[in-house]
Amino acid sequence: MPARRMPHNPPMDSADRQRLLILAAIVALGPLSIDMYLPSLPALQRHFGSDAASAQLTLSAYFLGLAFGQMIYGPVSDHIGRKGPLLFGLGLYLIASLGCIFAPDIGSLTLLRLVQALGGCAGMVITRAIVRDLYPPQEMARVLSLLVLIMGIAPILAPLAGGWVFQHGGWQAIFAVLVAYGALCLLLVSRRLPETLVPTGAPLRLAVVLGGYARLLAHRRFMGYALSGGIAQSGMFAYIAASSFVFMELHGLSATAYALLFGGNAFGLILASQLNARLLRHLRSERVLRLALATYAVGGLALLTAAVTGIGGFIGLGVPLFVCVASLGFTFPNSTAAAMAPFGDRAGTASALLGTLQFAFAFLSSSLVAHLHDGTALPMAAVIAGCGALAFLLLHTLAPAR
């Protein structure tokens, strides 16, 4: 029997705002861990004497850890509460981040990145569950749009900060900064974040966990929203994995210029997420999601055309890429809210499956980009375009408009 949610308190007072700020800080841990060391990837490759594919796999390993770790935290947090599993995950993240600083080779760093993600993913799955504990579905989509604001600001600042830290302290200093930030999150959770779920004390049985996942996998509309949202997000991770090589090596951007480009795309995501919060006052989240995925698919096709033909050069790649990334400001909050709406009593499990699907696809897309790496923009563009088309088709097939 799942734990009981704390009673919903509609008015947002100072305690609510403090809780959302803490959740936002935890949410930012993911983008910071992914994006902050992107400007150092080529130098990290040279430091360890590896190839580009091996350097990109340190990113793919992080996605893999994010995918599978959430499967554990979700049902555990449904039974024993949110705070304990979150503290454990942040502690594991800290230990692995310290290990990354002293990694002796690329293989060790890749393994430590996997463990780092297994800890950090607690924040991703449990923050979504906490929001579902506290808010009804339509309001949940609006709150998630506010959290996307933080997820958008973090990628703007992370590459800029990462480039500066790298220039002054090397790639190890980037992980030292992540250690400090993780410690801050751990302190905030332990001191300031209240529990939002009352544990029942019932034992957690594997059969119950597997049964919960089986019911979600068999729920057609849940899978339609989960798969379309996850595959759309995975296109962004293909961009994250390949963009430093495409724009810094192919187009000759400096680390600072690349960070500005990356930040510009993240700014588009921010604008879209805040426009989404306004649109949800007038439109259902499902309607906004369908429009966003159509835009994403068109942008992906334009990006692929530019990569194949070379039309427009740098601008030809940059404009449709901006459209694809910005559209995710609509897809993430709305696909998440629509998928989790019927599962308030299993918010942790539903959130975990959502996150697992999202980062399993992120692992596949980033690994595919690394495998297809040929010194051109074509692998990145092809994967992003494929993700956009597939997400659009799956949504309309599994969760048709009603």
CSV table of C-alpha atoms in Angstrom, one decimal:
chain,number,residue,atom,x,y,z
A,1,MET,CA,0.0,0.0,0.0
A,2,PRO,CA,1.5,3.4,-1.0
A,3,ALA,CA,2.3,6.1,1.5
A,4,ARG,CA,-0.3,8.8,1.9
A,5,ARG,CA,0.3,12.3,0.4
A,6,MET,CA,0.2,15.2,2.7
A,7,PRO,CA,-2.9,17.3,2.3
A,8,HIS,CA,-2.8,19.8,-0.5
A,9,ASN,CA,-2.5,23.4,0.5
A,10,PRO,CA,-3.6,25.7,-2.4
A,11,PRO,CA,-2.3,29.1,-1.3
A,12,MET,CA,1.4,29.6,-1.9
A,13,ASP,CA,2.9,31.1,1.2
A,14,SER,CA,6.6,31.7,2.1
A,15,ALA,CA,7.1,28.1,3.1
A,16,ASP,CA,5.8,27.0,-0.4
A,17,ARG,CA,8.2,29.4,-2.1
A,18,GLN,CA,11.1,28.2,0.0
A,19,ARG,CA,10.3,24.6,-0.9
A,20,LEU,CA,10.1,25.4,-4.6
A,21,LEU,CA,13.5,27.2,-4.4
A,22,ILE,CA,15.0,24.1,-2.8
A,23,LEU,CA,13.5,21.9,-5.5
A,24,ALA,CA,14.8,24.2,-8.2
A,25,ALA,CA,18.3,24.0,-6.7
A,26,ILE,CA,18.1,20.2,-6.8
A,27,VAL,CA,16.7,20.2,-10.4
A,28,ALA,CA,19.7,22.4,-11.4
A,29,LEU,CA,22.1,19.7,-10.3
A,30,GLY,CA,21.3,17.7,-13.4
A,31,PRO,CA,22.0,20.4,-16.0
A,32,LEU,CA,25.1,21.5,-14.1
A,33,SER,CA,26.5,18.0,-14.0
A,34,ILE,CA,25.8,17.5,-17.7
A,35,ASP,CA,26.6,20.9,-19.2
A,36,MET,CA,29.3,22.4,-17.0
A,37,TYR,CA,32.1,20.2,-18.4
A,38,LEU,CA,31.1,20.3,-22.0
A,39,PRO,CA,33.6,23.0,-23.0
A,40,SER,CA,36.4,20.8,-21.6
A,41,LEU,CA,35.5,17.7,-23.5
A,42,PRO,CA,38.1,18.1,-26.3
A,43,ALA,CA,40.8,18.9,-23.7
A,44,LEU,CA,39.7,16.0,-21.6
A,45,GLN,CA,40.1,13.8,-24.7
A,46,ARG,CA,43.6,15.0,-25.1
A,47,HIS,CA,44.5,14.7,-21.4
A,48,PHE,CA,43.7,11.0,-21.3
A,49,GLY,CA,44.9,10.3,-24.9
A,50,SER,CA,41.5,9.0,-25.9
A,51,ASP,CA,39.4,9.5,-29.0
A,52,ALA,CA,36.3,11.7,-29.3
A,53,ALA,CA,33.9,8.8,-29.0
A,54,SER,CA,35.5,7.7,-25.6
A,55,ALA,CA,35.2,11.3,-24.3
A,56,GLN,CA,31.6,11.5,-25.4
A,57,LEU,CA,30.9,8.2,-23.6
A,58,THR,CA,31.6,9.9,-20.2
A,59,LEU,CA,28.4,11.8,-21.0
A,60,SER,CA,26.5,8.8,-22.2
A,61,ALA,CA,27.4,6.9,-19.0
A,62,TYR,CA,25.9,9.7,-17.0
A,63,PHE,CA,22.6,9.3,-19.0
A,64,LEU,CA,22.7,5.6,-18.4
A,65,GLY,CA,23.0,6.1,-14.7
A,66,LEU,CA,20.1,8.6,-14.7
A,67,ALA,CA,18.0,6.1,-16.6
A,68,PHE,CA,18.3,3.1,-14.3
A,69,GLY,CA,18.8,4.7,-11.0
A,70,GLN,CA,15.4,6.3,-11.1
A,71,MET,CA,13.7,2.9,-11.2
A,72,ILE,CA,14.9,2.3,-7.6
A,73,TYR,CA,14.2,5.7,-6.1
A,74,GLY,CA,10.7,6.0,-7.4
A,75,PRO,CA,8.9,3.1,-5.7
A,76,VAL,CA,11.2,3.4,-2.6
A,77,SER,CA,10.1,7.0,-2.2
A,78,ASP,CA,6.4,6.0,-2.6
A,79,HIS,CA,6.7,3.7,0.4
A,80,ILE,CA,9.2,5.3,2.9
A,81,GLY,CA,8.8,9.0,1.9
A,82,ARG,CA,10.7,11.5,-0.2
A,83,LYS,CA,13.3,12.9,2.0
A,84,GLY,CA,15.4,9.9,3.0
A,85,PRO,CA,16.0,8.5,-0.5
A,86,LEU,CA,16.8,12.1,-1.6
A,87,LEU,CA,19.5,12.5,1.1
A,88,PHE,CA,21.0,9.1,0.2
A,89,GLY,CA,21.2,10.0,-3.5
A,90,LEU,CA,22.8,13.3,-2.9
A,91,GLY,CA,25.4,11.7,-0.6
A,92,LEU,CA,26.3,9.1,-3.3
A,93,TYR,CA,26.6,12.0,-5.8
A,94,LEU,CA,29.1,13.7,-3.6
A,95,ILE,CA,31.3,10.7,-3.1
A,96,ALA,CA,31.4,9.9,-6.9
A,97,SER,CA,32.1,13.6,-7.7
A,98,LEU,CA,35.1,13.5,-5.5
A,99,GLY,CA,36.2,10.4,-7.2
A,100,CYS,CA,36.0,12.1,-10.6
A,101,ILE,CA,38.6,14.6,-9.6
A,102,PHE,CA,41.2,11.9,-9.1
A,103,ALA,CA,40.2,9.6,-12.0
A,104,PRO,CA,43.4,8.1,-13.5
A,105,ASP,CA,42.1,7.3,-16.9
A,106,ILE,CA,39.1,7.7,-19.2
A,107,GLY,CA,37.6,4.3,-18.2
A,108,SER,CA,37.6,5.2,-14.5
A,109,LEU,CA,36.1,8.6,-15.2
A,110,THR,CA,33.3,7.0,-17.2
A,111,LEU,CA,32.5,4.5,-14.4
A,112,LEU,CA,32.5,7.3,-11.8
A,113,ARG,CA,30.2,9.4,-14.0
A,114,LEU,CA,27.8,6.4,-14.0
A,115,VAL,CA,27.9,6.3,-10.1
A,116,GLN,CA,27.6,10.1,-10.0
A,117,ALA,CA,24.4,9.8,-12.0
A,118,LEU,CA,23.0,7.0,-9.9
A,119,GLY,CA,23.2,9.4,-6.9
A,120,GLY,CA,22.1,12.5,-8.8
A,121,CYS,CA,19.0,11.0,-10.4
A,122,ALA,CA,17.3,10.9,-6.9
A,123,GLY,CA,16.8,14.6,-7.3
A,124,MET,CA,15.2,14.3,-10.7
A,125,VAL,CA,12.7,11.6,-9.8
A,126,ILE,CA,11.8,12.8,-6.3
A,127,THR,CA,11.3,16.5,-7.2
A,128,ARG,CA,8.7,15.5,-9.8
A,129,ALA,CA,7.0,13.3,-7.2
A,130,ILE,CA,7.0,16.1,-4.6
A,131,VAL,CA,5.4,18.4,-7.1
A,132,ARG,CA,2.7,15.8,-7.8
A,133,ASP,CA,2.2,15.3,-4.1
A,134,LEU,CA,1.4,19.0,-3.7
A,135,TYR,CA,-0.4,20.1,-6.8
A,136,PRO,CA,-3.3,19.0,-9.1
A,137,PRO,CA,-2.3,18.1,-12.8
A,138,GLN,CA,-3.0,21.5,-14.6
A,139,GLU,CA,-1.3,23.4,-11.7
A,140,MET,CA,1.5,20.8,-11.8
A,141,ALA,CA,2.3,21.7,-15.4
A,142,ARG,CA,2.6,25.4,-14.4
A,143,VAL,CA,4.9,24.6,-11.5
A,144,LEU,CA,7.0,22.4,-13.7
A,145,SER,CA,7.3,25.3,-16.1
A,146,LEU,CA,8.8,27.3,-13.3
A,147,LEU,CA,11.3,24.6,-12.6
A,148,VAL,CA,12.1,24.4,-16.4
A,149,LEU,CA,13.1,28.1,-15.9
A,150,ILE,CA,15.8,26.9,-13.6
A,151,MET,CA,16.7,24.0,-15.9
A,152,GLY,CA,17.1,26.7,-18.7
A,153,ILE,CA,19.1,29.1,-16.7
A,154,ALA,CA,21.5,26.4,-15.5
A,155,PRO,CA,22.6,25.5,-19.1
A,156,ILE,CA,23.2,29.2,-19.8
A,157,LEU,CA,25.5,29.6,-16.8
A,158,ALA,CA,27.0,26.1,-16.7
A,159,PRO,CA,29.1,26.2,-19.9
A,160,LEU,CA,30.1,29.8,-19.2
A,161,ALA,CA,31.2,28.9,-15.7
A,162,GLY,CA,32.6,25.6,-16.8
A,163,GLY,CA,34.7,27.3,-19.5
A,164,TRP,CA,36.0,29.9,-16.9
A,165,VAL,CA,36.8,27.2,-14.3
A,166,PHE,CA,38.5,25.0,-16.9
A,167,GLN,CA,40.7,27.9,-18.1
A,168,HIS,CA,41.8,28.6,-14.5
A,169,GLY,CA,41.9,25.2,-12.9
A,170,GLY,CA,41.6,22.5,-15.5
A,171,TRP,CA,38.8,19.9,-15.9
A,172,GLN,CA,39.3,18.6,-12.4
A,173,ALA,CA,38.3,21.9,-10.9
A,174,ILE,CA,34.9,21.6,-12.6
A,175,PHE,CA,34.2,18.5,-10.6
A,176,ALA,CA,35.3,20.3,-7.5
A,177,VAL,CA,32.7,22.9,-8.1
A,178,LEU,CA,30.1,20.2,-8.5
A,179,VAL,CA,31.1,18.7,-5.2
A,180,ALA,CA,30.6,22.1,-3.5
A,181,TYR,CA,27.2,22.5,-5.1
A,182,GLY,CA,26.1,19.0,-4.3
A,183,ALA,CA,27.1,19.6,-0.6
A,184,LEU,CA,24.9,22.8,-0.6
A,185,CYS,CA,21.9,20.8,-2.0
A,186,LEU,CA,22.4,18.1,0.7
A,187,LEU,CA,22.5,20.8,3.4
A,188,LEU,CA,19.3,22.5,2.1
A,189,VAL,CA,17.4,19.2,1.9
A,190,SER,CA,18.5,18.0,5.4
A,191,ARG,CA,17.7,21.4,7.1
A,192,ARG,CA,14.9,23.0,5.1
A,193,LEU,CA,12.9,20.5,3.0
A,194,PRO,CA,9.9,19.0,4.8
A,195,GLU,CA,8.6,15.5,4.0
A,196,THR,CA,5.6,15.6,1.7
A,197,LEU,CA,4.6,11.9,2.0
A,198,VAL,CA,3.5,10.1,5.2
A,199,PRO,CA,5.1,6.5,5.2
A,200,THR,CA,2.6,3.7,5.9
A,201,GLY,CA,5.2,1.4,7.3
A,202,ALA,CA,4.2,-1.4,4.9
A,203,PRO,CA,7.1,-3.6,3.6
A,204,LEU,CA,8.3,-2.8,0.1
A,205,ARG,CA,7.9,-6.0,-1.9
A,206,LEU,CA,9.5,-6.6,-5.3
A,207,ALA,CA,6.3,-8.1,-6.7
A,208,VAL,CA,4.4,-4.8,-5.8
A,209,VAL,CA,7.2,-2.7,-7.5
A,210,LEU,CA,7.2,-4.8,-10.6
A,211,GLY,CA,3.4,-4.9,-10.7
A,212,GLY,CA,3.3,-1.1,-10.5
A,213,TYR,CA,5.6,-0.7,-13.4
A,214,ALA,CA,3.7,-3.3,-15.4
A,215,ARG,CA,0.5,-1.4,-15.0
A,216,LEU,CA,2.1,1.8,-16.2
A,217,LEU,CA,3.7,0.1,-19.2
A,218,ALA,CA,0.3,-1.3,-20.1
A,219,HIS,CA,-1.4,2.2,-19.8
A,220,ARG,CA,-1.6,3.3,-23.4
A,221,ARG,CA,-2.0,7.1,-22.9
A,222,PHE,CA,0.7,7.1,-20.2
A,223,MET,CA,3.1,5.5,-22.6
A,224,GLY,CA,2.1,7.9,-25.4
A,225,TYR,CA,3.0,10.9,-23.2
A,226,ALA,CA,6.0,9.3,-21.7
A,227,LEU,CA,7.6,8.0,-24.9
A,228,SER,CA,6.9,11.2,-26.9
A,229,GLY,CA,8.3,13.4,-24.2
A,230,GLY,CA,11.3,11.2,-23.5
A,231,ILE,CA,12.2,10.8,-27.2
A,232,ALA,CA,11.8,14.5,-27.8
A,233,GLN,CA,14.1,15.2,-24.8
A,234,SER,CA,16.7,12.7,-26.1
A,235,GLY,CA,17.2,14.9,-29.2
A,236,MET,CA,18.5,17.6,-26.9
A,237,PHE,CA,21.0,15.2,-25.4
A,238,ALA,CA,22.2,14.3,-28.9
A,239,TYR,CA,22.8,18.0,-29.3
A,240,ILE,CA,24.6,18.2,-25.9
A,241,ALA,CA,26.8,15.3,-26.7
A,242,ALA,CA,27.9,16.4,-30.2
A,243,SER,CA,27.6,20.2,-30.2
A,244,SER,CA,31.0,21.0,-28.7
A,245,PHE,CA,32.7,19.1,-31.5
A,246,VAL,CA,30.4,20.4,-34.2
A,247,PHE,CA,30.7,24.0,-33.3
A,248,MET,CA,34.2,24.2,-31.8
A,249,GLU,CA,36.1,21.9,-34.2
A,250,LEU,CA,34.0,22.2,-37.4
A,251,HIS,CA,33.0,25.8,-37.2
A,252,GLY,CA,36.0,27.0,-35.1
A,253,LEU,CA,34.1,28.6,-32.1
A,254,SER,CA,36.1,29.3,-29.0
A,255,ALA,CA,35.1,27.8,-25.6
A,256,THR,CA,33.5,31.2,-24.7
A,257,ALA,CA,31.7,31.5,-28.0
A,258,TYR,CA,30.4,28.0,-27.8
A,259,ALA,CA,29.1,28.7,-24.3
A,260,LEU,CA,27.3,31.8,-25.6
A,261,LEU,CA,25.7,29.7,-28.4
A,262,PHE,CA,24.7,27.0,-25.9
A,263,GLY,CA,23.3,29.7,-23.6
A,264,GLY,CA,21.3,31.3,-26.4
A,265,ASN,CA,19.6,28.0,-27.1
A,266,ALA,CA,18.9,27.5,-23.4
A,267,PHE,CA,17.5,31.0,-23.3
A,268,GLY,CA,15.0,30.0,-26.0
A,269,LEU,CA,14.0,27.1,-23.8
A,270,ILE,CA,13.4,29.5,-20.9
A,271,LEU,CA,11.2,31.8,-22.9
A,272,ALA,CA,9.2,28.8,-24.1
A,273,SER,CA,8.7,27.4,-20.6
A,274,GLN,CA,7.4,30.8,-19.3
A,275,LEU,CA,5.2,31.2,-22.3
A,276,ASN,CA,3.9,27.7,-21.6
A,277,ALA,CA,2.9,28.7,-18.0
A,278,ARG,CA,0.8,31.6,-19.5
A,279,LEU,CA,-0.7,29.4,-22.3
A,280,LEU,CA,-1.9,26.9,-19.7
A,281,ARG,CA,-4.3,29.5,-18.3
A,282,HIS,CA,-6.2,29.1,-21.5
A,283,LEU,CA,-5.3,25.8,-23.2
A,284,ARG,CA,-5.1,22.3,-22.0
A,285,SER,CA,-1.6,20.9,-21.5
A,286,GLU,CA,-2.2,18.1,-24.0
A,287,ARG,CA,-3.1,20.7,-26.7
A,288,VAL,CA,0.1,22.7,-26.1
A,289,LEU,CA,2.1,19.5,-26.2
A,290,ARG,CA,0.8,18.5,-29.7
A,291,LEU,CA,1.6,21.9,-31.1
A,292,ALA,CA,5.1,21.9,-29.6
A,293,LEU,CA,6.0,18.4,-31.0
A,294,ALA,CA,4.8,19.5,-34.5
A,295,THR,CA,7.1,22.5,-34.3
A,296,TYR,CA,10.0,20.3,-33.1
A,297,ALA,CA,9.5,17.9,-36.0
A,298,VAL,CA,9.5,20.7,-38.6
A,299,GLY,CA,12.7,22.2,-37.0
A,300,GLY,CA,14.4,18.8,-37.0
A,301,LEU,CA,13.7,18.4,-40.7
A,302,ALA,CA,15.1,21.8,-41.4
A,303,LEU,CA,18.2,21.0,-39.4
A,304,LEU,CA,18.8,17.8,-41.3
A,305,THR,CA,18.4,19.6,-44.6
A,306,ALA,CA,21.0,22.2,-43.6
A,307,ALA,CA,23.4,19.5,-42.5
A,308,VAL,CA,23.0,17.5,-45.7
A,309,THR,CA,23.1,20.4,-48.2
A,310,GLY,CA,25.3,22.9,-46.3
A,311,ILE,CA,22.8,25.6,-47.0
A,312,GLY,CA,23.2,28.5,-44.7
A,313,GLY,CA,26.4,27.3,-43.1
A,314,PHE,CA,26.6,28.1,-39.4
A,315,ILE,CA,23.3,30.0,-39.4
A,316,GLY,CA,21.6,27.2,-41.3
A,317,LEU,CA,22.3,24.9,-38.4
A,318,GLY,CA,21.8,27.4,-35.6
A,319,VAL,CA,18.3,28.6,-36.4
A,320,PRO,CA,16.5,25.2,-36.6
A,321,LEU,CA,18.6,24.0,-33.7
A,322,PHE,CA,17.2,26.9,-31.7
A,323,VAL,CA,13.7,26.0,-32.7
A,324,CYS,CA,14.1,22.4,-31.6
A,325,VAL,CA,15.6,23.2,-28.2
A,326,ALA,CA,13.1,26.0,-27.5
A,327,SER,CA,10.2,23.7,-28.2
A,328,LEU,CA,11.3,21.5,-25.3
A,329,GLY,CA,10.2,24.3,-23.0
A,330,PHE,CA,6.7,23.2,-23.9
A,331,THR,CA,7.1,19.4,-24.2
A,332,PHE,CA,8.8,18.6,-20.9
A,333,PRO,CA,6.2,20.1,-18.4
A,334,ASN,CA,3.2,19.1,-20.5
A,335,SER,CA,4.2,15.6,-21.3
A,336,THR,CA,5.1,15.0,-17.6
A,337,ALA,CA,1.9,16.5,-16.2
A,338,ALA,CA,-0.3,14.6,-18.7
A,339,ALA,CA,1.5,11.3,-18.0
A,340,MET,CA,1.4,11.6,-14.2
A,341,ALA,CA,-2.1,13.0,-13.9
A,342,PRO,CA,-3.9,9.7,-13.2
A,343,PHE,CA,-1.3,8.4,-10.8
A,344,GLY,CA,-1.3,10.6,-7.7
A,345,ASP,CA,-1.0,7.6,-5.5
A,346,ARG,CA,2.0,6.3,-7.4
A,347,ALA,CA,3.7,9.6,-8.2
A,348,GLY,CA,7.2,8.3,-7.4
A,349,THR,CA,6.8,5.2,-9.5
A,350,ALA,CA,5.3,7.1,-12.5
A,351,SER,CA,8.0,9.8,-12.2
A,352,ALA,CA,10.7,7.1,-12.1
A,353,LEU,CA,9.4,5.4,-15.2
A,354,LEU,CA,9.2,8.7,-17.0
A,355,GLY,CA,12.8,9.6,-16.1
A,356,THR,CA,14.0,6.1,-17.0
A,357,LEU,CA,12.5,6.2,-20.4
A,358,GLN,CA,13.8,9.8,-20.9
A,359,PHE,CA,17.4,9.0,-20.1
A,360,ALA,CA,17.4,5.6,-21.6
A,361,PHE,CA,16.6,7.3,-24.9
A,362,ALA,CA,19.2,10.0,-24.0
A,363,PHE,CA,21.8,7.3,-23.6
A,364,LEU,CA,20.9,5.8,-26.9
A,365,SER,CA,20.8,9.1,-28.8
A,366,SER,CA,24.1,10.3,-27.3
A,367,SER,CA,25.8,6.9,-27.9
A,368,LEU,CA,24.5,6.9,-31.5
A,369,VAL,CA,25.9,10.3,-32.1
A,370,ALA,CA,29.3,9.2,-30.6
A,371,HIS,CA,29.3,6.1,-32.8
A,372,LEU,CA,28.4,8.0,-36.0
A,373,HIS,CA,30.9,10.8,-35.3
A,374,ASP,CA,32.5,11.7,-38.7
A,375,GLY,CA,33.6,15.3,-38.2
A,376,THR,CA,30.4,16.7,-39.7
A,377,ALA,CA,27.1,18.0,-38.3
A,378,LEU,CA,25.2,15.2,-40.1
A,379,PRO,CA,25.1,12.7,-37.2
A,380,MET,CA,23.8,15.3,-34.7
A,381,ALA,CA,21.2,16.6,-37.2
A,382,ALA,CA,20.0,13.1,-38.2
A,383,VAL,CA,19.5,12.0,-34.6
A,384,ILE,CA,17.6,15.2,-33.7
A,385,ALA,CA,15.4,15.0,-36.7
A,386,GLY,CA,14.6,11.3,-36.1
A,387,CYS,CA,13.7,12.1,-32.5
A,388,GLY,CA,11.4,14.9,-33.5
A,389,ALA,CA,9.6,12.8,-36.1
A,390,LEU,CA,9.3,9.7,-33.9
A,391,ALA,CA,8.0,11.7,-30.9
A,392,PHE,CA,5.3,13.3,-33.0
A,393,LEU,CA,4.2,10.0,-34.5
A,394,LEU,CA,4.1,8.1,-31.1
A,395,LEU,CA,2.0,10.8,-29.4
A,396,HIS,CA,-0.6,10.7,-32.1
A,397,THR,CA,-0.6,6.9,-32.3
A,398,LEU,CA,-0.7,6.1,-28.5
A,399,ALA,CA,-2.5,9.2,-27.1
A,400,PRO,CA,-4.7,10.6,-29.9
A,401,ALA,CA,-6.5,13.9,-29.3
A,402,ARG,CA,-9.8,13.6,-27.4
